[in-house]
PDB file of C-alpha atoms in Angstrom:
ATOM      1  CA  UNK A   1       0.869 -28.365 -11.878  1.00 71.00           C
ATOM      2  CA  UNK A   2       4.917 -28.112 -11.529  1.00 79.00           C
ATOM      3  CA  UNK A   3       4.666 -27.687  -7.625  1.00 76.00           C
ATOM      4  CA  UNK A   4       6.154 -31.254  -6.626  1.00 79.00           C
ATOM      5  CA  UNK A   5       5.973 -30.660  -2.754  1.00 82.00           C
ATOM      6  CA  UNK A   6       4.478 -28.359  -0.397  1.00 84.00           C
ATOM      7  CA  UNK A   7       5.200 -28.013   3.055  1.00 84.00           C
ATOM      8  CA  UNK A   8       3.011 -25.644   5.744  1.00 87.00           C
ATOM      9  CA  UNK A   9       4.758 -23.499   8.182  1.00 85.00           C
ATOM     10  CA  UNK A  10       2.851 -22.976  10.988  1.00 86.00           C
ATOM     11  CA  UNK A  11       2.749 -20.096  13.029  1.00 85.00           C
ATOM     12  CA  UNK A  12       4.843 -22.386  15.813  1.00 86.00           C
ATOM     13  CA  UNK A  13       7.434 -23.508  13.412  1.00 80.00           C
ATOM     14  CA  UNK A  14       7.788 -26.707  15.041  1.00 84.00           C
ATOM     15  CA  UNK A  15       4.070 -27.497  15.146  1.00 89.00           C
ATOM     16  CA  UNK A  16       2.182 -29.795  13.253  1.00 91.00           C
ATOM     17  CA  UNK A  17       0.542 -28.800  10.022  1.00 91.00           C
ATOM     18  CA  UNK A  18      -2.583 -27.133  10.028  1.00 89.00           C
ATOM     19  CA  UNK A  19      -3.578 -28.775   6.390  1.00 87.00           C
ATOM     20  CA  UNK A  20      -4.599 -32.290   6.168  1.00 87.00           C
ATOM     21  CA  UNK A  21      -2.127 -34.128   3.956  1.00 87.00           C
ATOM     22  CA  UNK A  22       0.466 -31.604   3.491  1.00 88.00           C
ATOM     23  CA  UNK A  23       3.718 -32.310   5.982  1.00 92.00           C
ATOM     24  CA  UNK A  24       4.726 -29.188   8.452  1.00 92.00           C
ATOM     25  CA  UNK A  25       7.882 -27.928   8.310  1.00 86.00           C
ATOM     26  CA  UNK A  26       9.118 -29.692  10.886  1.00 89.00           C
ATOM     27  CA  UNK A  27       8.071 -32.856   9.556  1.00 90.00           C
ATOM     28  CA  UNK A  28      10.292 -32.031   6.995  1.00 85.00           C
ATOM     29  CA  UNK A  29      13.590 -31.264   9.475  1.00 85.00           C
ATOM     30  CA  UNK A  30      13.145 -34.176  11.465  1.00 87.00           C
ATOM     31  CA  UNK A  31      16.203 -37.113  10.885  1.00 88.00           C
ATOM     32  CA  UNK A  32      17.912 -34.263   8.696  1.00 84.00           C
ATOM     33  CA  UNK A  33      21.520 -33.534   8.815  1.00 84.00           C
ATOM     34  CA  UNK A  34      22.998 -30.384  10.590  1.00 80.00           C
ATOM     35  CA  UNK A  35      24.565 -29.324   7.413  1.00 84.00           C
ATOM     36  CA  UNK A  36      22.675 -28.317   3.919  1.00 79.00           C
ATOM     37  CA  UNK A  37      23.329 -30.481   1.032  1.00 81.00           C
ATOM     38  CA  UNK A  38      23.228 -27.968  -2.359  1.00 82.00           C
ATOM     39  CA  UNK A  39      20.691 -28.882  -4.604  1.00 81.00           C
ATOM     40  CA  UNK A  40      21.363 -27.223  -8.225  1.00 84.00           C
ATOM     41  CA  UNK A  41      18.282 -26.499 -10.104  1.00 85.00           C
ATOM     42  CA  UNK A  42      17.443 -25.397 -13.589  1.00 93.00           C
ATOM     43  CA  UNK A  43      16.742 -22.500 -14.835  1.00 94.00           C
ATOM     44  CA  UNK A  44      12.895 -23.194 -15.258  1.00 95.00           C
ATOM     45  CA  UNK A  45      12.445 -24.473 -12.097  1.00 94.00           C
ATOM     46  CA  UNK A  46       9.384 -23.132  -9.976  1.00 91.00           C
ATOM     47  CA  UNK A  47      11.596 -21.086  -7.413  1.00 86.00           C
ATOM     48  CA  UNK A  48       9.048 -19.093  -6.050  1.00 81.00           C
ATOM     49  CA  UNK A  49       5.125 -18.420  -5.964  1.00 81.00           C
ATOM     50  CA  UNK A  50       3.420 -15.030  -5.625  1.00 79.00           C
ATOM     51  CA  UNK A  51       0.010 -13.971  -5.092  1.00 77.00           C
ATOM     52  CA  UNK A  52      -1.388 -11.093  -6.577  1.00 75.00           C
ATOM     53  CA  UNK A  53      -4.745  -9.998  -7.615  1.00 73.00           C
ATOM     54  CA  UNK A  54      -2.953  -7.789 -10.274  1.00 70.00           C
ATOM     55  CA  UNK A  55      -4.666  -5.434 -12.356  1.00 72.00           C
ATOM     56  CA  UNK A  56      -7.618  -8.088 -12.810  1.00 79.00           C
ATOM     57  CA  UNK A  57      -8.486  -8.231  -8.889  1.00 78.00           C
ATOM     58  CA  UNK A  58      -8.524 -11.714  -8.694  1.00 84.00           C
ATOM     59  CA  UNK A  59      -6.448 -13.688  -7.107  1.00 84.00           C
ATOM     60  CA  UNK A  60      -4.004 -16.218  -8.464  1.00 85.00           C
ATOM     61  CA  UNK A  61      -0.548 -17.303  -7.562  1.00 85.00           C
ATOM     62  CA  UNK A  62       2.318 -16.709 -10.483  1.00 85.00           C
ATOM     63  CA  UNK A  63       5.318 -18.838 -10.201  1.00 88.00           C
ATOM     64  CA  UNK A  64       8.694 -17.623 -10.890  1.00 88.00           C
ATOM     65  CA  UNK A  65      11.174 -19.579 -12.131  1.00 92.00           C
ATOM     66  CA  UNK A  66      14.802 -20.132 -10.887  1.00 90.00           C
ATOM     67  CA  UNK A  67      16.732 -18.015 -13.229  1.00 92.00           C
ATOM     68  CA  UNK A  68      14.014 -15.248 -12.860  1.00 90.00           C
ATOM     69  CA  UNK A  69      14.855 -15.098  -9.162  1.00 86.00           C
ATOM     70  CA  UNK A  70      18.698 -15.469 -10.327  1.00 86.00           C
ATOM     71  CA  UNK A  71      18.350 -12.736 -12.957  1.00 89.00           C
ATOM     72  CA  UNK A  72      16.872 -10.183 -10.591  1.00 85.00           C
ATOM     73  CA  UNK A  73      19.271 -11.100  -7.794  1.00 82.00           C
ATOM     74  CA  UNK A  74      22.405 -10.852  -9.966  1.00 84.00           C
ATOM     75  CA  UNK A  75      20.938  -7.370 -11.700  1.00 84.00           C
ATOM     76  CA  UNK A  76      19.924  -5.602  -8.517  1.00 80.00           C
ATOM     77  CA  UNK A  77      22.711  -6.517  -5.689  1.00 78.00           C
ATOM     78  CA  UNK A  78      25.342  -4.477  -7.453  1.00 80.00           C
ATOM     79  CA  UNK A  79      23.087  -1.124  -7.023  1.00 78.00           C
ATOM     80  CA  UNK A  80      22.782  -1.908  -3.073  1.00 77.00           C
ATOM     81  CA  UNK A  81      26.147  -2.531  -2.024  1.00 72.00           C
ATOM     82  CA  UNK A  82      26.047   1.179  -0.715  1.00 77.00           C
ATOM     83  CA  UNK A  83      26.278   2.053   2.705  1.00 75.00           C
ATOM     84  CA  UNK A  84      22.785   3.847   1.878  1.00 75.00           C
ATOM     85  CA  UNK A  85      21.303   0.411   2.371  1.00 80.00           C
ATOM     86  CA  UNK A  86      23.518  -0.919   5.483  1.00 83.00           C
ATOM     87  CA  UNK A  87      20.259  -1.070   7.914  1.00 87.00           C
ATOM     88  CA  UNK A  88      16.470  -1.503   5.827  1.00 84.00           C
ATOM     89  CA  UNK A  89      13.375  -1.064   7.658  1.00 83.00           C
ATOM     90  CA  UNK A  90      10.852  -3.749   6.891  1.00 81.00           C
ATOM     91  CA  UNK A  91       7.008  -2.485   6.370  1.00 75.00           C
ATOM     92  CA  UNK A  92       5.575  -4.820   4.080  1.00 69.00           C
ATOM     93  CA  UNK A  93       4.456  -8.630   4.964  1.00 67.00           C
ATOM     94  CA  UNK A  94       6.849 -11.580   4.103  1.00 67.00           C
ATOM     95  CA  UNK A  95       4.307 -12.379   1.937  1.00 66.00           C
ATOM     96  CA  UNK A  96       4.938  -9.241  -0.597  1.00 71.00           C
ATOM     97  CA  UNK A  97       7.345  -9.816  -3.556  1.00 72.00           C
ATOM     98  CA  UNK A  98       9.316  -6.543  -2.792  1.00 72.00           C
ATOM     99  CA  UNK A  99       9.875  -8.497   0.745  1.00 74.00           C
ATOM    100  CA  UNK A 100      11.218 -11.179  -0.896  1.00 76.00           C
ATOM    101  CA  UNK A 101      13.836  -9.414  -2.809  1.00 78.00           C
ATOM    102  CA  UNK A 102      14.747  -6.438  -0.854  1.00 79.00           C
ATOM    103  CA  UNK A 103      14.274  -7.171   2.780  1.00 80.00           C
ATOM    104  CA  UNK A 104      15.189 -10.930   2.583  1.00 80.00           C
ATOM    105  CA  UNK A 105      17.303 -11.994  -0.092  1.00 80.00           C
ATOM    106  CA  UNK A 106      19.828  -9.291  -0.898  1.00 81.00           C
ATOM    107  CA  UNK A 107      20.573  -8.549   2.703  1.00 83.00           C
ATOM    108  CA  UNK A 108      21.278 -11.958   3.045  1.00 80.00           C
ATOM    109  CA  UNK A 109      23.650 -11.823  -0.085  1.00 77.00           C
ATOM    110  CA  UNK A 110      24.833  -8.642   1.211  1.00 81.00           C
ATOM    111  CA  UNK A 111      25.145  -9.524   4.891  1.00 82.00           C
ATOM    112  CA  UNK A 112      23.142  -6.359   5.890  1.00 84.00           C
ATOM    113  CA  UNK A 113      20.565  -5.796   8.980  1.00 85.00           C
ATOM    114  CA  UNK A 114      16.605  -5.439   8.372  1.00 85.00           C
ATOM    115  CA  UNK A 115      14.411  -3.915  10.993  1.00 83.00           C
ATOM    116  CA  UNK A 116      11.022  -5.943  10.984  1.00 79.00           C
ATOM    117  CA  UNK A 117       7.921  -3.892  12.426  1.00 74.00           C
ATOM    118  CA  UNK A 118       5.488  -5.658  14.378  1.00 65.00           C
ATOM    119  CA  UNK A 119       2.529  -4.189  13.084  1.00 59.00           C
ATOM    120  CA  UNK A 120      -1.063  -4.274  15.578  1.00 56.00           C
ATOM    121  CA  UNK A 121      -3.009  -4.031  11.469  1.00 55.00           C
ATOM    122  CA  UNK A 122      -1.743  -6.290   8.419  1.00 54.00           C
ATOM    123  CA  UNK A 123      -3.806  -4.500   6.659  1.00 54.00           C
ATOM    124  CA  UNK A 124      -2.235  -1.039   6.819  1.00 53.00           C
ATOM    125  CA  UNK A 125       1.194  -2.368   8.573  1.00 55.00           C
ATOM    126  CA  UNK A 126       1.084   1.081  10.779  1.00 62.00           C
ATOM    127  CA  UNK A 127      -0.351   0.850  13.758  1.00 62.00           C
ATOM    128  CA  UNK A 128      -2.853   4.505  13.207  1.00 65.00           C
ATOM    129  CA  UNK A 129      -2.807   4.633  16.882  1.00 66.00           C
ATOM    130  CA  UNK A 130       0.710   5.077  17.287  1.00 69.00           C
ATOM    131  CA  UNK A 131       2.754   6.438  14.607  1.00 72.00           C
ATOM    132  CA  UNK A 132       5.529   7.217  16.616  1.00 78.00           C
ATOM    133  CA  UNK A 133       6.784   3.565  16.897  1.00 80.00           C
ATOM    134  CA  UNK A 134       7.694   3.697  13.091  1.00 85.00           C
ATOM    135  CA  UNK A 135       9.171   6.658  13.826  1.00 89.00           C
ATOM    136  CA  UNK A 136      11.042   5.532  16.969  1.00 88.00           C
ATOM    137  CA  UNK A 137      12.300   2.675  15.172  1.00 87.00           C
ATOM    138  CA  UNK A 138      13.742   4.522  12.221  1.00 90.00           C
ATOM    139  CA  UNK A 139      15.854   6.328  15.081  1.00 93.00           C
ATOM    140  CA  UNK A 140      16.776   3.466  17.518  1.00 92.00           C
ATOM    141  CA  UNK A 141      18.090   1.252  14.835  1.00 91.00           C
ATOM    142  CA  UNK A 142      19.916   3.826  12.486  1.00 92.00           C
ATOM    143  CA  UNK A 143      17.696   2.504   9.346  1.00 91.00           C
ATOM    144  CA  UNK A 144      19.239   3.584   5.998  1.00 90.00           C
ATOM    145  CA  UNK A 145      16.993   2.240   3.807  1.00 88.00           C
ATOM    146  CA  UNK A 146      12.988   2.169   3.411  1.00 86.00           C
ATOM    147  CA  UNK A 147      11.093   0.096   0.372  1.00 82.00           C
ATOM    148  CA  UNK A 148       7.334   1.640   0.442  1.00 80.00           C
ATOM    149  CA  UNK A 149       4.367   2.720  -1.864  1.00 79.00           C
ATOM    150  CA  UNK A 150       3.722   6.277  -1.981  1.00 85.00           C
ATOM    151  CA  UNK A 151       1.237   6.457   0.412  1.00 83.00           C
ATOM    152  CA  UNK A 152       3.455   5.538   3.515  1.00 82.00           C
ATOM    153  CA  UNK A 153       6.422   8.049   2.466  1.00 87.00           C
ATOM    154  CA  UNK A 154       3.215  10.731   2.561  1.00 89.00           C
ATOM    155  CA  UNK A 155       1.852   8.779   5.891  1.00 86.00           C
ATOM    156  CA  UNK A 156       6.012   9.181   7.511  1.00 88.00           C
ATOM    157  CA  UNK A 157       5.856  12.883   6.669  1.00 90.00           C
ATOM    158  CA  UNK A 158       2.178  13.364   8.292  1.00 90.00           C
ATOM    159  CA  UNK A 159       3.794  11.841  11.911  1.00 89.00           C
ATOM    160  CA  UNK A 160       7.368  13.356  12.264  1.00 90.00           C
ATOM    161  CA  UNK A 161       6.219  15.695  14.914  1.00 89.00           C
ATOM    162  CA  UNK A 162       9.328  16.183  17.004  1.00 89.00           C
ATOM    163  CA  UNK A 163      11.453  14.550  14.902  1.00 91.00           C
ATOM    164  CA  UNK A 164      14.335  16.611  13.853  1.00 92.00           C
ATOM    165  CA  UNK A 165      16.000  16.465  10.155  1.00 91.00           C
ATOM    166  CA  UNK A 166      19.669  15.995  11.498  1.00 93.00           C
ATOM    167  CA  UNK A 167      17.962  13.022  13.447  1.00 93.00           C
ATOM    168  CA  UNK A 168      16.599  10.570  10.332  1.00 94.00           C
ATOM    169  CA  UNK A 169      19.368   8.535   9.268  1.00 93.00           C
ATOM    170  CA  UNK A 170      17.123   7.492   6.058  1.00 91.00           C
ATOM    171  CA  UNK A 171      19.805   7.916   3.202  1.00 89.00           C
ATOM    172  CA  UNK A 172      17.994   5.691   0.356  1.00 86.00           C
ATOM    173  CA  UNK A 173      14.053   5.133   0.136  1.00 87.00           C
ATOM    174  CA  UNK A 174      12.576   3.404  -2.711  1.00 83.00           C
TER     175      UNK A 174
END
């Protein structure tokens, strides 16, 4: 009930909305300036809105506020200014809250690289039929840094065939 606006971002990000009644994004660029104007918020304000089915299995969307988002920023930037996290491989969807905070927002605070995967499965993320891409790109672009569940460090291990220790530059995975 505190959502004010929504906009849609389409798959084109300059195409029209694909909801009835609800602008696109680029509805919402068009006749705007080059250059941002800062908006201050409070720290209440709906910042952000993740869905989850939880530990209930349903699905519902929580909101966080702006000083949650804030808080967690401000607390977790300071432990990944290391050169452990200079390059972070990407395996979740943008959709995922760890996403959110460590593939988008502190690398942007940072002003380190993330390696996004082009998955062929969004449910998995790994492409079954060729493990070796994960692998490949781990290599090609020097990734430091890798934010998984369990399951996927256990899945990495299962496909390093030919992959050579001295090789992984993985310093930090989480």
């Amino acid at each position: 009930p505190r959502v004010k606006q929504l906009w849609i971002l389409p798959v084109d990000p300059e195409g029209a909305s694909t909801v009835k009644g609800f602008p696109s994004l680029a509805d919402l660029m068009k006749g705007q300036p080059e250059r941002f104007t800062i908006r201050h918020f409070e720290r209440e304000d709906p910042a952000l809105v993740i869905y989850t089915s939880g530990s209930t299995g349903k699905q519902k969307g929580l909101e966080i506020s702006a000083g949650a988002v804030t808080e967690v920023i401000a607390l977790t930037v300071p432990l990944f200014e290391i050169d452990h996290c200079r390059v972070r491989l990407s395996i979740f969807t943008m959709e995922c809250m760890m996403s959110q905070l460590f593939l988008i927002l502190q690398p942007v605070f940072l002003g380190q690289s993330v390696v996004y995967l082009e998955c062929e499965n969004p449910e998995t993320l790994i492409d079954a039929r060729n493990p070796g891409v994960v692998w490949q790109s781990i290599l090609d672009h020097g990734a430091t840094f890798i934010v998984a569940v369990p399951s996927f460090y256990r899945w990495l291990l299962d496909h390093a065939e030919g992959v050579e220790k001295e090789q992984v530059p993985l310093k930090l995975c989480i």
